[in-house]
Amino acid sequence: MNIGIIGAGTMGVGIAQVAATAGCKVVLFDANAPQIDKALSGLGKTLQKLVEKGKISQEKASEIRNNIVKGEVLQDLKDSNLVIEAIIENKDIKTKVFTELENYVSEDCIIGSNTSSISITSLGAELKKPERFIGIHFFNPAPLMPLVEVIPSLLTEQTLAEKIYNLMKVWGKIPVIAKDIPGFIVNRIARPYYGEGLRIVEENIATPEQVDEAMKTLGNFKMGPFELMDLIGIDVNFSVTTTVYKDYFYDPKYKPSLLQQRMSEAKLHGRKTGKGFYDYSEGAQKPVAQKDEALYEQIFLRIISMLINEAVEAKRLGVANDDDLELAMQKGVNYPKGLLSWGKEIGYAKVSETLQNLYEEYREERYRQSPLLRKI
């Protein structure tokens, strides 16, 4: 199968590696040509490390690398059966690329976008053949994270989602099919993990390290929200939140954080800039959280209740089936367990009570409960 990848950033080259590992022939294109050379050089080093660790053979490493070739111009993707775009999260730039791409590829070529939050319907609507367009959302790093969200638009041909779902399985991924709603499954349900953590810090209830420690010790999360935002990139996380907020017609539940906006403006983006909520410069010491068990319990219950409420609302709206909702959070963002089962474990009544108390304290729509949560 011939695969075209547009965008040679971390996600683009990661998806190229996944496709090439599955035996596909890949053409990697980026408007910034030197970026392709940089990406392929980095991939060569990554593959060599995998050989040294005994994860793959030298032959397999060579095969993967040889399955990927550089595209000099967009037209070099003309023989692709499937093209996946992984460029900047900007609707105008993406649609411009798609409309040009349609001039070169065959009528049967499937066009996919790796967007994490832009409406698939709005992107596909600009195409001459919107029925061939679909969302194929990988998680970073693409070779390691198993989840792929497959998102058909209102205009996507009916059988296409199943075709891509099956292809992702062949590529060794765990696919889930999601409705074309802002944030899809993972980025929609996960918003409170960051948003409520930020709110707690903004109100001086706790420090970032205390919030992180509470979620790791009581919730068994691998990373706290502030560590995770630093890893993702504070600017990227803020951009996704802003998109979801706007696309939900400014629903207060998804309101972005002023603190996160200021961090973005100051270019304190986390690990990639050397400083975010934590300092990553050489010799810098990570602050130790001041232990406070009662505070930790308060933080954990507040954030987990918001997450469970969001998962229950996604179930109510039919964003995905129950199994996919559970799977998506575990395989897309490494949550220790599915949120619906976590709700049963804590007790939906306890979750409801926590949200009701928050609503009475703040009088904000942010804390409104899903009608389904009240029922169950």
CSV table of C-alpha atoms in Angstrom, one decimal:
chain,number,residue,atom,x,y,z
A,1,MET,CA,0.0,0.0,0.0
A,2,ASN,CA,1.3,3.5,-0.9
A,3,ILE,CA,1.0,6.0,1.9
A,4,GLY,CA,1.6,9.8,1.7
A,5,ILE,CA,2.4,11.8,4.8
A,6,ILE,CA,2.2,15.6,4.8
A,7,GLY,CA,4.3,17.1,7.6
A,8,ALA,CA,7.7,15.9,8.8
A,9,GLY,CA,7.4,17.0,12.4
A,10,THR,CA,7.3,14.6,15.3
A,11,MET,CA,3.8,13.3,14.5
A,12,GLY,CA,4.4,13.0,10.7
A,13,VAL,CA,7.6,11.1,10.9
A,14,GLY,CA,6.1,9.0,13.7
A,15,ILE,CA,3.1,8.0,11.5
A,16,ALA,CA,5.5,7.3,8.6
A,17,GLN,CA,7.5,5.0,10.9
A,18,VAL,CA,4.3,3.1,11.9
A,19,ALA,CA,3.2,2.7,8.2
A,20,ALA,CA,6.7,1.7,7.1
A,21,THR,CA,6.9,-0.9,9.9
A,22,ALA,CA,3.7,-2.4,8.6
A,23,GLY,CA,5.3,-2.8,5.2
A,24,CYS,CA,3.8,0.2,3.4
A,25,LYS,CA,5.7,2.3,1.0
A,26,VAL,CA,5.7,5.9,2.3
A,27,VAL,CA,6.4,9.3,0.7
A,28,LEU,CA,7.1,11.9,3.4
A,29,PHE,CA,6.6,15.5,2.3
A,30,ASP,CA,7.0,18.8,4.1
A,31,ALA,CA,6.8,22.3,2.6
A,32,ASN,CA,10.0,23.0,4.5
A,33,ALA,CA,12.4,20.6,2.7
A,34,PRO,CA,15.2,20.7,5.3
A,35,GLN,CA,12.7,19.4,7.9
A,36,ILE,CA,12.3,16.2,6.0
A,37,ASP,CA,16.1,15.5,6.1
A,38,LYS,CA,16.2,16.3,9.8
A,39,ALA,CA,13.2,14.0,10.5
A,40,LEU,CA,14.7,11.1,8.5
A,41,SER,CA,18.1,11.5,10.2
A,42,GLY,CA,16.3,11.4,13.6
A,43,LEU,CA,14.4,8.3,12.5
A,44,GLY,CA,17.6,6.6,11.5
A,45,LYS,CA,19.0,7.2,15.0
A,46,THR,CA,15.7,6.0,16.6
A,47,LEU,CA,15.8,2.8,14.6
A,48,GLN,CA,19.4,2.2,15.5
A,49,LYS,CA,18.6,2.6,19.2
A,50,LEU,CA,15.8,0.0,18.8
A,51,VAL,CA,18.4,-2.4,17.2
A,52,GLU,CA,20.8,-1.8,20.0
A,53,LYS,CA,18.1,-2.6,22.6
A,54,GLY,CA,17.2,-5.8,20.7
A,55,LYS,CA,13.7,-4.6,19.9
A,56,ILE,CA,14.1,-5.0,16.1
A,57,SER,CA,16.8,-6.6,13.9
A,58,GLN,CA,19.2,-4.6,11.8
A,59,GLU,CA,17.4,-6.0,8.7
A,60,LYS,CA,14.0,-4.7,10.0
A,61,ALA,CA,15.5,-1.3,10.7
A,62,SER,CA,16.9,-1.1,7.2
A,63,GLU,CA,13.5,-2.3,5.7
A,64,ILE,CA,11.6,0.4,7.7
A,65,ARG,CA,14.0,3.2,6.7
A,66,ASN,CA,14.0,2.0,3.0
A,67,ASN,CA,10.2,2.0,3.0
A,68,ILE,CA,10.2,5.8,3.5
A,69,VAL,CA,11.3,8.2,0.7
A,70,LYS,CA,11.4,12.0,0.6
A,71,GLY,CA,8.8,13.9,-1.4
A,72,GLU,CA,10.3,16.9,-3.1
A,73,VAL,CA,6.9,18.5,-4.0
A,74,LEU,CA,3.3,17.7,-3.1
A,75,GLN,CA,2.8,16.1,-6.5
A,76,ASP,CA,5.1,13.3,-5.4
A,77,LEU,CA,2.2,11.9,-3.4
A,78,LYS,CA,0.2,11.3,-6.6
A,79,ASP,CA,0.4,7.4,-6.4
A,80,SER,CA,-0.8,7.3,-2.7
A,81,ASN,CA,-3.7,5.1,-1.7
A,82,LEU,CA,-4.0,7.0,1.5
A,83,VAL,CA,-2.6,10.4,2.5
A,84,ILE,CA,-2.4,11.5,6.1
A,85,GLU,CA,-1.8,15.2,6.9
A,86,ALA,CA,0.0,16.0,10.1
A,87,ILE,CA,0.8,19.7,9.9
A,88,ILE,CA,0.1,22.8,12.0
A,89,GLU,CA,-3.4,23.0,13.8
A,90,ASN,CA,-4.7,25.7,11.5
A,91,LYS,CA,-7.9,25.1,9.5
A,92,ASP,CA,-7.0,27.5,6.7
A,93,ILE,CA,-3.6,26.1,6.1
A,94,LYS,CA,-4.8,22.5,6.2
A,95,THR,CA,-7.7,23.1,3.7
A,96,LYS,CA,-5.3,24.9,1.4
A,97,VAL,CA,-3.1,21.8,1.3
A,98,PHE,CA,-6.0,19.4,0.8
A,99,THR,CA,-7.5,21.3,-2.1
A,100,GLU,CA,-4.1,21.4,-3.8
A,101,LEU,CA,-3.6,17.7,-3.0
A,102,GLU,CA,-6.8,16.8,-4.8
A,103,ASN,CA,-5.3,18.0,-8.1
A,104,TYR,CA,-2.7,15.3,-7.9
A,105,VAL,CA,-4.1,12.1,-6.3
A,106,SER,CA,-6.4,9.6,-7.8
A,107,GLU,CA,-10.2,9.6,-7.4
A,108,ASP,CA,-9.9,6.6,-5.1
A,109,CYS,CA,-7.2,8.0,-2.8
A,110,ILE,CA,-8.4,8.4,0.8
A,111,ILE,CA,-7.4,11.7,2.5
A,112,GLY,CA,-7.0,11.8,6.2
A,113,SER,CA,-6.1,14.4,8.8
A,114,ASN,CA,-4.3,13.8,12.1
A,115,THR,CA,-5.9,16.9,13.6
A,116,SER,CA,-6.5,16.7,17.4
A,117,SER,CA,-9.4,19.1,17.6
A,118,ILE,CA,-10.5,20.7,14.3
A,119,SER,CA,-13.9,19.6,12.9
A,120,ILE,CA,-13.4,16.9,10.3
A,121,THR,CA,-16.6,17.9,8.6
A,122,SER,CA,-15.4,21.5,8.3
A,123,LEU,CA,-12.1,20.4,6.8
A,124,GLY,CA,-13.6,17.9,4.4
A,125,ALA,CA,-16.4,20.2,3.2
A,126,GLU,CA,-13.8,22.2,1.2
A,127,LEU,CA,-12.8,19.2,-0.9
A,128,LYS,CA,-14.3,18.3,-4.3
A,129,LYS,CA,-14.8,14.8,-3.0
A,130,PRO,CA,-15.6,15.2,0.8
A,131,GLU,CA,-16.8,11.6,1.0
A,132,ARG,CA,-13.1,10.4,0.7
A,133,PHE,CA,-12.0,12.5,3.8
A,134,ILE,CA,-11.7,11.2,7.4
A,135,GLY,CA,-10.0,12.0,10.7
A,136,ILE,CA,-7.2,9.6,11.6
A,137,HIS,CA,-5.9,10.9,15.0
A,138,PHE,CA,-2.7,9.3,16.3
A,139,PHE,CA,-1.3,10.1,19.8
A,140,ASN,CA,2.2,11.3,20.5
A,141,PRO,CA,4.6,9.5,20.2
A,142,ALA,CA,2.8,7.7,17.3
A,143,PRO,CA,5.1,4.6,17.2
A,144,LEU,CA,4.5,4.0,21.0
A,145,MET,CA,1.0,5.1,21.8
A,146,PRO,CA,-1.4,2.4,20.6
A,147,LEU,CA,-4.6,4.4,20.2
A,148,VAL,CA,-5.9,5.9,17.0
A,149,GLU,CA,-9.2,7.8,16.8
A,150,VAL,CA,-11.0,7.2,13.5
A,151,ILE,CA,-13.5,10.1,12.9
A,152,PRO,CA,-15.9,10.1,10.0
A,153,SER,CA,-17.4,13.5,9.1
A,154,LEU,CA,-21.1,14.0,8.2
A,155,LEU,CA,-20.0,13.8,4.5
A,156,THR,CA,-17.6,10.7,4.8
A,157,GLU,CA,-18.6,7.7,2.8
A,158,GLN,CA,-20.3,5.2,5.1
A,159,THR,CA,-17.9,2.2,4.8
A,160,LEU,CA,-14.7,4.3,5.0
A,161,ALA,CA,-14.5,4.4,8.9
A,162,GLU,CA,-14.5,0.6,9.0
A,163,LYS,CA,-11.9,0.4,6.3
A,164,ILE,CA,-9.5,2.7,8.2
A,165,TYR,CA,-10.4,1.0,11.5
A,166,ASN,CA,-9.3,-2.4,10.0
A,167,LEU,CA,-6.1,-0.8,8.4
A,168,MET,CA,-5.1,0.6,11.8
A,169,LYS,CA,-5.4,-2.9,13.3
A,170,VAL,CA,-3.1,-4.2,10.5
A,171,TRP,CA,-0.7,-1.4,11.5
A,172,GLY,CA,-0.7,-2.8,15.1
A,173,LYS,CA,-2.8,0.0,16.5
A,174,ILE,CA,-5.9,0.0,18.8
A,175,PRO,CA,-8.5,2.0,16.8
A,176,VAL,CA,-11.7,3.5,18.2
A,177,ILE,CA,-14.5,5.2,16.1
A,178,ALA,CA,-15.6,8.6,17.4
A,179,LYS,CA,-18.2,11.1,16.5
A,180,ASP,CA,-17.0,14.4,14.9
A,181,ILE,CA,-17.4,16.5,18.0
A,182,PRO,CA,-14.9,19.1,19.3
A,183,GLY,CA,-12.0,17.2,20.8
A,184,PHE,CA,-13.4,13.8,19.6
A,185,ILE,CA,-13.1,11.3,22.6
A,186,VAL,CA,-9.8,11.8,24.3
A,187,ASN,CA,-9.2,15.6,24.0
A,188,ARG,CA,-12.8,16.3,25.0
A,189,ILE,CA,-12.9,14.0,28.1
A,190,ALA,CA,-9.4,14.9,29.2
A,191,ARG,CA,-10.0,18.7,29.4
A,192,PRO,CA,-10.8,18.8,33.1
A,193,TYR,CA,-7.5,17.0,33.9
A,194,TYR,CA,-5.7,20.1,32.9
A,195,GLY,CA,-8.4,22.7,33.4
A,196,GLU,CA,-9.3,21.8,37.0
A,197,GLY,CA,-5.7,21.4,37.9
A,198,LEU,CA,-5.0,24.9,36.6
A,199,ARG,CA,-8.1,26.3,38.4
A,200,ILE,CA,-6.8,24.8,41.7
A,201,VAL,CA,-3.4,26.4,41.3
A,202,GLU,CA,-4.9,29.8,40.1
A,203,GLU,CA,-6.9,30.0,43.3
A,204,ASN,CA,-3.8,29.2,45.5
A,205,ILE,CA,-5.5,26.1,46.8
A,206,ALA,CA,-2.4,24.1,46.0
A,207,THR,CA,0.9,24.2,44.0
A,208,PRO,CA,1.5,22.5,40.7
A,209,GLU,CA,3.7,19.9,42.4
A,210,GLN,CA,1.0,19.2,45.0
A,211,VAL,CA,-1.7,18.7,42.3
A,212,ASP,CA,0.7,16.4,40.4
A,213,GLU,CA,1.5,14.4,43.5
A,214,ALA,CA,-2.1,14.0,44.5
A,215,MET,CA,-3.1,12.6,41.1
A,216,LYS,CA,-0.1,10.2,41.0
A,217,THR,CA,-0.4,8.9,44.6
A,218,LEU,CA,-4.2,8.7,44.9
A,219,GLY,CA,-5.1,8.2,41.3
A,220,ASN,CA,-2.1,6.2,40.1
A,221,PHE,CA,-1.7,8.4,37.1
A,222,LYS,CA,1.8,8.1,35.5
A,223,MET,CA,2.1,11.9,35.2
A,224,GLY,CA,0.3,14.8,37.0
A,225,PRO,CA,-1.5,17.4,34.8
A,226,PHE,CA,1.3,20.0,35.1
A,227,GLU,CA,4.1,17.4,34.2
A,228,LEU,CA,1.9,16.3,31.3
A,229,MET,CA,1.2,19.9,30.1
A,230,ASP,CA,5.0,20.5,30.2
A,231,LEU,CA,5.6,17.4,28.1
A,232,ILE,CA,2.8,18.1,25.5
A,233,GLY,CA,3.7,21.7,25.3
A,234,ILE,CA,1.7,24.4,27.2
A,235,ASP,CA,1.1,26.3,24.0
A,236,VAL,CA,-0.3,23.1,22.3
A,237,ASN,CA,-2.5,22.2,25.2
A,238,PHE,CA,-3.8,25.8,25.4
A,239,SER,CA,-4.5,25.8,21.7
A,240,VAL,CA,-6.6,22.5,21.9
A,241,THR,CA,-8.5,23.9,24.9
A,242,THR,CA,-9.3,27.1,23.1
A,243,THR,CA,-10.5,25.2,20.0
A,244,VAL,CA,-12.8,23.0,22.0
A,245,TYR,CA,-14.1,26.0,23.9
A,246,LYS,CA,-14.9,28.0,20.8
A,247,ASP,CA,-16.3,24.9,18.9
A,248,TYR,CA,-18.7,24.3,21.8
A,249,PHE,CA,-20.0,27.8,21.5
A,250,TYR,CA,-18.1,29.0,24.6
A,251,ASP,CA,-19.5,26.4,27.0
A,252,PRO,CA,-18.1,27.4,30.4
A,253,LYS,CA,-17.1,23.7,31.0
A,254,TYR,CA,-14.2,24.1,28.6
A,255,LYS,CA,-13.2,27.7,29.5
A,256,PRO,CA,-9.4,28.1,29.0
A,257,SER,CA,-7.1,29.2,31.9
A,258,LEU,CA,-5.7,32.7,32.1
A,259,LEU,CA,-2.6,31.2,33.8
A,260,GLN,CA,-2.0,28.9,30.8
A,261,GLN,CA,-2.5,31.8,28.4
A,262,ARG,CA,0.1,33.9,30.3
A,263,MET,CA,2.5,30.9,30.2
A,264,SER,CA,2.0,30.6,26.4
A,265,GLU,CA,2.5,34.3,25.9
A,266,ALA,CA,5.8,34.2,27.9
A,267,LYS,CA,6.9,31.2,25.7
A,268,LEU,CA,7.2,29.1,28.8
A,269,HIS,CA,6.1,26.0,26.9
A,270,GLY,CA,7.5,23.3,29.0
A,271,ARG,CA,10.2,20.8,28.2
A,272,LYS,CA,10.8,22.0,24.6
A,273,THR,CA,11.7,25.5,25.8
A,274,GLY,CA,13.5,24.4,29.0
A,275,LYS,CA,11.0,25.8,31.3
A,276,GLY,CA,7.2,25.5,31.9
A,277,PHE,CA,5.5,24.8,35.2
A,278,TYR,CA,8.9,23.1,36.1
A,279,ASP,CA,12.4,24.1,35.2
A,280,TYR,CA,14.2,21.7,32.9
A,281,SER,CA,17.5,23.5,32.6
A,282,GLU,CA,20.7,21.6,33.6
A,283,GLY,CA,21.1,21.3,37.3
A,284,ALA,CA,17.6,22.6,38.1
A,285,GLN,CA,16.0,20.8,41.0
A,286,LYS,CA,12.3,19.8,40.8
A,287,PRO,CA,10.4,21.3,43.8
A,288,VAL,CA,9.2,18.7,46.3
A,289,ALA,CA,5.5,18.8,47.1
A,290,GLN,CA,4.5,19.7,50.6
A,291,LYS,CA,2.5,16.7,51.7
A,292,ASP,CA,-1.0,17.2,52.9
A,293,GLU,CA,-3.2,14.2,52.8
A,294,ALA,CA,-6.5,16.0,53.3
A,295,LEU,CA,-5.6,18.5,50.5
A,296,TYR,CA,-4.5,15.6,48.2
A,297,GLU,CA,-7.9,13.9,48.7
A,298,GLN,CA,-9.7,17.1,47.9
A,299,ILE,CA,-7.7,17.7,44.7
A,300,PHE,CA,-8.1,14.1,43.5
A,301,LEU,CA,-11.8,13.9,44.1
A,302,ARG,CA,-12.4,17.3,42.4
A,303,ILE,CA,-10.4,16.4,39.3
A,304,ILE,CA,-11.6,12.8,39.0
A,305,SER,CA,-15.2,13.8,39.5
A,306,MET,CA,-14.9,16.3,36.6
A,307,LEU,CA,-13.3,13.6,34.4
A,308,ILE,CA,-16.0,11.0,35.2
A,309,ASN,CA,-18.8,13.5,34.6
A,310,GLU,CA,-17.3,14.2,31.1
A,311,ALA,CA,-17.0,10.5,30.3
A,312,VAL,CA,-20.7,9.9,31.4
A,313,GLU,CA,-21.8,12.9,29.2
A,314,ALA,CA,-19.9,11.4,26.2
A,315,LYS,CA,-21.7,8.1,26.8
A,316,ARG,CA,-25.1,10.0,26.9
A,317,LEU,CA,-24.3,11.8,23.7
A,318,GLY,CA,-23.2,8.6,21.9
A,319,VAL,CA,-19.7,10.0,21.2
A,320,ALA,CA,-18.5,6.4,21.1
A,321,ASN,CA,-19.6,3.0,22.6
A,322,ASP,CA,-18.8,2.2,26.3
A,323,ASP,CA,-15.8,0.0,25.4
A,324,ASP,CA,-14.3,2.6,23.1
A,325,LEU,CA,-14.7,5.3,25.7
A,326,GLU,CA,-12.9,3.2,28.3
A,327,LEU,CA,-10.2,2.1,25.9
A,328,ALA,CA,-9.6,5.6,24.5
A,329,MET,CA,-8.6,7.1,27.8
A,330,GLN,CA,-6.4,4.1,28.8
A,331,LYS,CA,-4.6,3.8,25.5
A,332,GLY,CA,-4.6,7.4,24.3
A,333,VAL,CA,-3.5,9.2,27.5
A,334,ASN,CA,-2.4,6.3,29.7
A,335,TYR,CA,-5.1,6.6,32.3
A,336,PRO,CA,-4.8,3.8,34.9
A,337,LYS,CA,-8.4,2.7,34.3
A,338,GLY,CA,-11.5,3.6,32.3
A,339,LEU,CA,-13.5,6.5,33.7
A,340,LEU,CA,-16.9,4.8,33.6
A,341,SER,CA,-15.6,1.9,35.7
A,342,TRP,CA,-13.8,4.4,37.9
A,343,GLY,CA,-17.1,6.1,38.5
A,344,LYS,CA,-18.7,2.8,39.6
A,345,GLU,CA,-15.7,2.2,41.9
A,346,ILE,CA,-15.9,5.6,43.6
A,347,GLY,CA,-19.6,5.6,43.5
A,348,TYR,CA,-21.6,7.8,41.1
A,349,ALA,CA,-23.4,9.3,44.1
A,350,LYS,CA,-20.1,10.5,45.5
A,351,VAL,CA,-19.1,12.0,42.2
A,352,SER,CA,-22.5,13.7,41.9
A,353,GLU,CA,-22.2,15.1,45.4
A,354,THR,CA,-18.7,16.4,44.8
A,355,LEU,CA,-19.9,18.3,41.7
A,356,GLN,CA,-23.0,19.6,43.4
A,357,ASN,CA,-20.8,21.0,46.2
A,358,LEU,CA,-18.5,22.7,43.7
A,359,TYR,CA,-21.5,24.1,41.9
A,360,GLU,CA,-22.9,25.5,45.1
A,361,GLU,CA,-19.5,27.0,46.0
A,362,TYR,CA,-18.8,28.7,42.6
A,363,ARG,CA,-22.3,29.0,41.0
A,364,GLU,CA,-20.6,28.3,37.7
A,365,GLU,CA,-22.0,26.2,34.7
A,366,ARG,CA,-18.5,24.6,34.6
A,367,TYR,CA,-19.7,22.2,37.4
A,368,ARG,CA,-23.0,21.2,35.9
A,369,GLN,CA,-23.7,17.5,36.0
A,370,SER,CA,-24.5,15.3,33.0
A,371,PRO,CA,-28.2,14.4,33.2
A,372,LEU,CA,-27.1,10.8,32.9
A,373,LEU,CA,-24.9,11.1,36.0
A,374,ARG,CA,-27.9,12.3,38.0
A,375,LYS,CA,-29.9,9.3,36.8
A,376,ILE,CA,-27.3,6.7,37.6
